[in-house]
């Protein structure tokens, strides 16, 4: 089988799901690129932004004049704490089933500056963000009815982020959400059958093969996973085996800032516009159990395909069958690697 020419499907070892790859249909995605749309430069402070220091949010609460990161409970939270545990199963048939889901939603502003992004913030500023994430993970994870802490960033209007002010969300829940739950099952099963960690083995293999590597430092590697679904998807993976931000060293925390800056800066160069994405960390559940199978990592899922405006849609066969891609992960990695190198 020629992975560069023949249609094939690849297994996502982290989820046990497949992705269809059709390299014969691919034109290099950055060929046919349209001229980037000049994006309006954001001001350092926007009086209409509900996240800028001193401004009033929709709920009527005024933000403090914060000077580094700023954390608050989401005013329109999807989850709320203290919901009593209950389960519904109509007639015990397993067909109409519901469970209560206590949880906490917070928002973290990365900076008082409205116009910055992870790609344009200084490493010192990103270090403060990583510190804040680690503190929130520790605090929320230690709560009795919180068993999973999901930190994620939606960037860009294309991803539904209504506000360009640099920020992320944390949704801390009683249950372990679907995506990490699937990955934990695969990681546990690999550990049981190989007595080694799935991602430790996978990263070693990718470092040997080189074809999908994008960037690396002492603590982390960034690569386009073999099974990537999104055109420029990236997996950021810790080199050392540990499960969460509770376990990384100060140096590793700084290495995380560095790799995030490298990845987001390379992204912004792909089509010459701020690259939209959803990114988030997968960490050990905070359910009090031991999770030797869990290896700290982050996923970047950017939607852009061929230009600043042409995005991948998950429709048709992808929605009803299996996700599919044309350009191979190796070609996407080659492009991102060049752009990451150019930033050094
Ligand atoms: Zn703002
Ligand atoms: Zn590992
Ligand atoms: Zn994951």
Short mmCIF file of C-alpha atoms and ligand atoms in Angstrom, two decimals:
data_model
loop_
_atom_site.label_atom_id
_atom_site.label_comp_id
_atom_site.label_asym_id
_atom_site.label_seq_id
_atom_site.Cartn_x
_atom_site.Cartn_y
_atom_site.Cartn_z
CA UNK A 1 0.00 0.00 0.00
CA UNK A 2 1.36 3.42 -0.97
CA UNK A 3 0.26 5.89 1.72
CA UNK A 4 1.12 8.79 -0.59
CA UNK A 5 -0.98 7.58 -3.55
CA UNK A 6 -3.62 4.96 -2.77
CA UNK A 7 -6.91 5.59 -0.99
CA UNK A 8 -6.68 3.96 2.42
CA UNK A 9 -8.00 4.26 5.92
CA UNK A 10 -5.89 4.93 8.98
CA UNK A 11 -6.62 3.87 12.53
CA UNK A 12 -6.66 6.47 15.26
CA UNK A 13 -4.89 4.46 17.95
CA UNK A 14 -6.04 6.95 20.59
CA UNK A 15 -9.75 6.50 19.91
CA UNK A 16 -9.97 3.27 17.87
CA UNK A 17 -11.78 5.21 15.14
CA UNK A 18 -10.79 5.28 11.47
CA UNK A 19 -10.17 8.12 9.03
CA UNK A 20 -10.36 7.75 5.25
CA UNK A 21 -7.38 9.24 3.36
CA UNK A 22 -7.65 9.98 -0.38
CA UNK A 23 -4.21 11.31 -1.38
CA UNK A 24 -4.88 10.90 -5.13
CA UNK A 25 -7.41 13.76 -4.89
CA UNK A 26 -5.04 16.14 -3.19
CA UNK A 27 -3.65 19.29 -4.56
CA UNK A 28 -1.27 20.95 -2.16
CA UNK A 29 -3.64 22.94 0.00
CA UNK A 30 -1.76 26.22 -0.18
CA UNK A 31 -1.81 26.21 -3.98
CA UNK A 32 -4.73 28.22 -5.25
CA UNK A 33 -4.56 30.22 -2.06
CA UNK A 34 -6.55 33.41 -2.32
CA UNK A 35 -5.03 36.67 -1.17
CA UNK A 36 -5.48 36.92 2.57
CA UNK A 37 -8.37 39.10 3.62
CA UNK A 38 -6.86 42.06 5.39
CA UNK A 39 -8.17 41.56 8.91
CA UNK A 40 -8.97 44.67 10.86
CA UNK A 41 -6.26 45.23 13.45
CA UNK A 42 -7.76 44.84 16.90
CA UNK A 43 -7.26 47.73 19.36
CA UNK A 44 -5.32 47.09 22.62
CA UNK A 45 -8.49 48.02 24.48
CA UNK A 46 -12.04 47.76 23.16
CA UNK A 47 -14.72 49.65 25.15
CA UNK A 48 -17.42 47.28 23.77
CA UNK A 49 -15.57 44.05 24.75
CA UNK A 50 -17.05 42.23 27.76
CA UNK A 51 -13.62 40.76 28.60
CA UNK A 52 -11.49 43.92 28.63
CA UNK A 53 -10.45 45.27 32.07
CA UNK A 54 -12.95 47.60 33.72
CA UNK A 55 -15.78 46.82 31.25
CA UNK A 56 -19.21 45.61 32.30
CA UNK A 57 -20.31 42.12 31.25
CA UNK A 58 -23.80 41.22 29.97
CA UNK A 59 -24.77 40.00 33.45
CA UNK A 60 -24.10 43.51 34.79
CA UNK A 61 -20.87 42.58 36.60
CA UNK A 62 -17.89 44.89 36.13
CA UNK A 63 -14.48 43.35 35.37
CA UNK A 64 -11.66 44.47 37.67
CA UNK A 65 -8.78 46.48 36.21
CA UNK A 66 -6.80 43.22 35.93
CA UNK A 67 -3.19 43.32 34.78
CA UNK A 68 -2.26 39.70 33.99
CA UNK A 69 -4.70 36.76 33.72
CA UNK A 70 -8.29 37.05 34.91
CA UNK A 71 -10.60 34.18 35.94
CA UNK A 72 -14.36 34.33 36.43
CA UNK A 73 -17.34 31.96 36.50
CA UNK A 74 -19.10 32.00 33.15
CA UNK A 75 -22.16 34.30 33.38
CA UNK A 76 -24.14 31.99 31.08
CA UNK A 77 -22.72 28.68 32.25
CA UNK A 78 -23.70 25.44 30.53
CA UNK A 79 -23.23 23.66 33.86
CA UNK A 80 -23.84 24.53 37.49
CA UNK A 81 -22.49 23.08 40.73
CA UNK A 82 -24.45 21.38 43.45
CA UNK A 83 -26.95 19.55 41.22
CA UNK A 84 -28.11 16.50 43.17
CA UNK A 85 -27.24 13.13 41.64
CA UNK A 86 -30.16 11.49 39.86
CA UNK A 87 -30.68 9.08 36.99
CA UNK A 88 -33.65 8.55 34.75
CA UNK A 89 -34.33 5.34 32.83
CA UNK A 90 -37.94 5.15 31.68
CA UNK A 91 -39.34 1.66 32.35
CA UNK A 92 -35.76 0.37 32.80
CA UNK A 93 -35.51 -0.18 29.03
CA UNK A 94 -32.26 1.76 28.55
CA UNK A 95 -33.90 3.82 25.79
CA UNK A 96 -34.84 7.06 27.53
CA UNK A 97 -31.86 7.59 29.81
CA UNK A 98 -30.63 10.78 31.47
CA UNK A 99 -28.23 11.61 34.30
CA UNK A 100 -27.72 14.77 36.32
CA UNK A 101 -24.42 16.53 35.54
CA UNK A 102 -23.08 18.91 38.17
CA UNK A 103 -20.24 21.07 36.92
CA UNK A 104 -18.48 24.43 36.82
CA UNK A 105 -17.76 26.67 33.82
CA UNK A 106 -15.06 29.31 34.08
CA UNK A 107 -13.51 31.71 31.68
CA UNK A 108 -9.87 32.80 31.74
CA UNK A 109 -8.63 35.94 30.00
CA UNK A 110 -5.01 35.39 28.94
CA UNK A 111 -4.14 39.08 29.10
CA UNK A 112 -5.70 42.50 29.65
CA UNK A 113 -4.66 43.27 26.06
CA UNK A 114 -7.55 42.82 23.64
CA UNK A 115 -5.27 42.52 20.60
CA UNK A 116 -2.91 39.71 21.65
CA UNK A 117 -3.05 35.95 20.90
CA UNK A 118 -0.95 32.98 22.03
CA UNK A 119 1.00 33.52 18.81
CA UNK A 120 1.81 37.16 19.60
CA UNK A 121 2.10 37.10 23.42
CA UNK A 122 5.60 36.99 24.93
CA UNK A 123 6.81 33.74 26.51
CA UNK A 124 6.63 35.40 29.95
CA UNK A 125 2.98 36.22 29.36
CA UNK A 126 2.20 32.67 28.18
CA UNK A 127 4.00 31.31 31.28
CA UNK A 128 1.42 33.18 33.39
CA UNK A 129 -1.39 31.55 31.40
CA UNK A 130 0.11 28.07 31.87
CA UNK A 131 0.47 28.82 35.59
CA UNK A 132 -3.18 29.86 35.76
CA UNK A 133 -4.27 26.68 33.94
CA UNK A 134 -2.26 24.53 36.37
CA UNK A 135 -3.76 26.37 39.37
CA UNK A 136 -7.31 25.97 38.04
CA UNK A 137 -6.75 22.30 37.23
CA UNK A 138 -5.54 21.71 40.80
CA UNK A 139 -8.35 23.69 42.40
CA UNK A 140 -11.26 22.34 40.34
CA UNK A 141 -9.85 18.80 40.23
CA UNK A 142 -9.72 18.65 44.02
CA UNK A 143 -13.49 19.26 44.34
CA UNK A 144 -15.46 16.19 45.42
CA UNK A 145 -18.00 16.07 42.59
CA UNK A 146 -15.59 17.10 39.81
CA UNK A 147 -14.02 14.10 38.06
CA UNK A 148 -12.75 15.75 34.90
CA UNK A 149 -11.39 19.21 34.08
CA UNK A 150 -11.51 20.26 30.42
CA UNK A 151 -9.50 23.36 29.51
CA UNK A 152 -10.10 24.52 25.93
CA UNK A 153 -9.74 27.51 23.65
CA UNK A 154 -12.01 28.38 20.71
CA UNK A 155 -10.20 30.82 18.50
CA UNK A 156 -11.76 32.79 15.62
CA UNK A 157 -15.27 33.57 14.44
CA UNK A 158 -15.17 30.44 12.24
CA UNK A 159 -15.03 28.35 15.42
CA UNK A 160 -17.85 30.30 17.00
CA UNK A 161 -15.62 32.41 19.22
CA UNK A 162 -17.63 35.58 19.45
CA UNK A 163 -14.85 37.66 20.95
CA UNK A 164 -11.24 38.08 19.74
CA UNK A 165 -10.04 38.94 23.27
CA UNK A 166 -7.56 36.13 24.11
CA UNK A 167 -9.35 33.75 26.45
CA UNK A 168 -10.19 30.12 27.11
CA UNK A 169 -12.82 28.19 28.98
CA UNK A 170 -12.80 25.47 31.60
CA UNK A 171 -15.67 23.06 31.90
CA UNK A 172 -15.25 20.87 34.95
CA UNK A 173 -17.69 17.97 35.14
CA UNK A 174 -18.80 15.05 37.26
CA UNK A 175 -18.57 12.66 34.31
CA UNK A 176 -15.64 12.12 31.98
CA UNK A 177 -16.64 13.61 28.59
CA UNK A 178 -16.86 11.50 25.43
CA UNK A 179 -13.57 12.34 23.67
CA UNK A 180 -11.19 11.80 26.62
CA UNK A 181 -13.24 8.82 27.72
CA UNK A 182 -12.64 7.01 24.39
CA UNK A 183 -8.94 7.85 24.57
CA UNK A 184 -8.65 6.58 28.14
CA UNK A 185 -10.15 3.25 27.10
CA UNK A 186 -7.62 2.89 24.27
CA UNK A 187 -4.71 3.98 26.48
CA UNK A 188 -5.75 1.56 29.23
CA UNK A 189 -6.11 -1.33 26.82
CA UNK A 190 -2.67 -0.60 25.27
CA UNK A 191 -1.07 -0.42 28.73
CA UNK A 192 -2.66 -3.73 29.70
CA UNK A 193 -1.54 -5.57 26.57
CA UNK A 194 1.92 -3.97 26.08
CA UNK A 195 2.77 -2.93 29.68
CA UNK A 196 3.87 0.39 28.15
CA UNK A 197 2.16 3.73 27.57
CA UNK A 198 0.47 4.20 24.19
CA UNK A 199 1.55 7.82 23.73
CA UNK A 200 5.10 7.22 25.01
CA UNK A 201 5.46 4.52 22.33
CA UNK A 202 3.70 6.62 19.69
CA UNK A 203 5.89 9.70 20.27
CA UNK A 204 9.05 7.57 20.10
CA UNK A 205 7.86 6.16 16.78
CA UNK A 206 7.06 9.61 15.36
CA UNK A 207 10.45 10.97 16.45
CA UNK A 208 12.08 8.05 14.58
CA UNK A 209 9.94 8.47 11.46
CA UNK A 210 10.26 12.31 11.38
CA UNK A 211 7.69 12.69 8.54
CA UNK A 212 4.91 14.07 10.73
CA UNK A 213 6.98 16.11 13.20
CA UNK A 214 6.32 19.86 13.27
CA UNK A 215 8.34 21.23 16.19
CA UNK A 216 9.91 20.10 19.45
CA UNK A 217 11.68 21.30 22.57
CA UNK A 218 13.02 19.71 25.79
CA UNK A 219 9.58 18.98 27.17
CA UNK A 220 7.18 18.56 24.25
CA UNK A 221 6.76 17.49 20.64
CA UNK A 222 4.22 18.90 18.19
CA UNK A 223 3.23 16.66 15.31
CA UNK A 224 0.47 16.03 12.79
CA UNK A 225 -0.89 12.72 14.02
CA UNK A 226 -0.86 9.75 11.60
CA UNK A 227 -4.66 9.64 11.95
CA UNK A 228 -5.32 13.41 11.71
CA UNK A 229 -8.84 14.29 10.51
CA UNK A 230 -8.52 18.07 10.25
CA UNK A 231 -6.18 19.30 7.47
CA UNK A 232 -3.64 20.93 9.80
CA UNK A 233 -4.47 19.09 13.02
CA UNK A 234 -1.66 18.99 15.59
CA UNK A 235 -1.05 16.83 18.63
CA UNK A 236 1.18 18.38 21.29
CA UNK A 237 2.52 15.63 23.49
CA UNK A 238 4.73 15.61 26.59
CA UNK A 239 8.03 13.78 26.09
CA UNK A 240 8.02 12.48 29.66
CA UNK A 241 5.23 10.31 30.93
CA UNK A 242 2.92 12.23 33.25
CA UNK A 243 -0.83 12.65 33.39
CA UNK A 244 -1.61 16.26 34.21
CA UNK A 245 -0.46 19.78 35.00
CA UNK A 246 -0.26 18.67 38.65
CA UNK A 247 2.83 16.67 37.70
CA UNK A 248 4.89 18.85 35.38
CA UNK A 249 8.10 20.62 36.45
CA UNK A 250 8.61 24.37 36.20
CA UNK A 251 10.83 23.72 33.18
CA UNK A 252 8.17 21.58 31.51
CA UNK A 253 5.56 24.29 32.14
CA UNK A 254 7.84 26.76 30.36
CA UNK A 255 8.40 24.26 27.53
CA UNK A 256 4.62 24.05 27.14
CA UNK A 257 4.44 27.85 26.71
CA UNK A 258 7.20 27.63 24.12
CA UNK A 259 5.59 24.85 22.06
CA UNK A 260 2.16 26.56 22.14
CA UNK A 261 3.75 29.76 20.87
CA UNK A 262 5.59 27.87 18.10
CA UNK A 263 2.47 26.02 16.98
CA UNK A 264 0.16 29.05 16.96
CA UNK A 265 2.77 31.26 15.24
CA UNK A 266 3.27 28.62 12.51
CA UNK A 267 -0.51 28.36 12.09
CA UNK A 268 -0.86 32.11 11.51
CA UNK A 269 1.61 31.83 8.61
CA UNK A 270 -0.22 29.06 6.73
CA UNK A 271 -2.64 31.43 5.00
CA UNK A 272 -1.35 34.75 6.37
CA UNK A 273 -4.34 35.24 8.67
CA UNK A 274 -4.97 34.53 12.36
CA UNK A 275 -5.65 30.78 12.21
CA UNK A 276 -8.94 29.67 13.77
CA UNK A 277 -8.91 26.51 15.87
CA UNK A 278 -10.29 24.66 18.84
CA UNK A 279 -7.57 23.41 21.14
CA UNK A 280 -7.65 21.72 24.50
CA UNK A 281 -5.73 19.57 26.95
CA UNK A 282 -6.41 15.96 27.79
CA UNK A 283 -5.28 15.17 31.30
CA UNK A 284 -5.85 12.53 33.96
CA UNK A 285 -9.39 12.39 35.30
CA UNK A 286 -9.66 13.90 38.78
CA UNK A 287 -11.79 11.02 40.07
CA UNK A 288 -9.34 10.00 42.79
CA UNK A 289 -8.31 6.84 40.92
CA UNK A 290 -4.77 6.10 39.73
CA UNK A 291 -4.42 6.68 35.96
CA UNK A 292 -1.07 5.26 34.82
CA UNK A 293 -2.47 4.97 31.26
CA UNK A 294 -3.00 8.71 30.88
CA UNK A 295 -0.33 10.76 29.07
CA UNK A 296 -0.62 14.56 29.07
CA UNK A 297 -1.30 16.06 25.64
CA UNK A 298 -3.16 18.79 23.74
CA UNK A 299 -5.11 18.66 20.49
CA UNK A 300 -5.35 21.49 17.97
CA UNK A 301 -8.29 21.14 15.58
CA UNK A 302 -8.16 23.95 12.97
CA UNK A 303 -10.87 23.96 10.26
CA UNK A 304 -9.07 25.78 7.40
CA UNK A 305 -8.33 23.72 4.30
CA UNK A 306 -7.24 25.66 1.23
CA UNK A 307 -7.29 29.34 2.10
CA UNK A 308 -8.26 31.86 4.74
CA UNK A 309 -11.90 31.31 3.83
CA UNK A 310 -12.16 27.73 2.54
CA UNK A 311 -12.73 25.41 5.45
CA UNK A 312 -13.25 21.71 5.80
CA UNK A 313 -16.84 20.70 6.49
CA UNK A 314 -17.72 17.48 8.24
CA UNK A 315 -20.76 16.61 6.13
CA UNK A 316 -22.09 13.83 3.91
CA UNK A 317 -19.97 10.70 4.15
CA UNK A 318 -18.08 12.21 7.04
CA UNK A 319 -21.25 12.74 9.02
CA UNK A 320 -22.90 9.46 8.07
CA UNK A 321 -19.84 7.29 7.53
CA UNK A 322 -16.22 8.09 8.36
CA UNK A 323 -14.21 11.34 8.39
CA UNK A 324 -12.13 11.78 5.23
CA UNK A 325 -9.18 13.89 4.13
CA UNK A 326 -7.38 14.54 0.84
CA UNK A 327 -4.01 16.07 1.68
CA UNK A 328 -2.01 13.57 3.71
CA UNK A 329 -0.92 14.32 7.28
CA UNK A 330 2.69 14.05 5.99
CA UNK A 331 2.19 16.89 3.48
CA UNK A 332 0.48 19.08 6.09
CA UNK A 333 3.33 18.36 8.54
CA UNK A 334 5.95 19.26 5.95
CA UNK A 335 4.32 22.65 5.42
CA UNK A 336 3.88 23.36 9.13
CA UNK A 337 7.45 22.26 9.86
CA UNK A 338 8.84 24.75 7.32
CA UNK A 339 6.74 27.54 8.82
CA UNK A 340 7.71 26.61 12.40
CA UNK A 341 11.37 26.56 11.41
CA UNK A 342 11.08 29.97 9.79
CA UNK A 343 10.04 31.35 13.21
CA UNK A 344 13.23 30.20 14.96
ZN1 LIG B 1 -11.23 42.79 25.09
ZN1 LIG B 2 3.31 7.98 28.37
ZN1 LIG B 3 -6.64 13.45 23.60
#
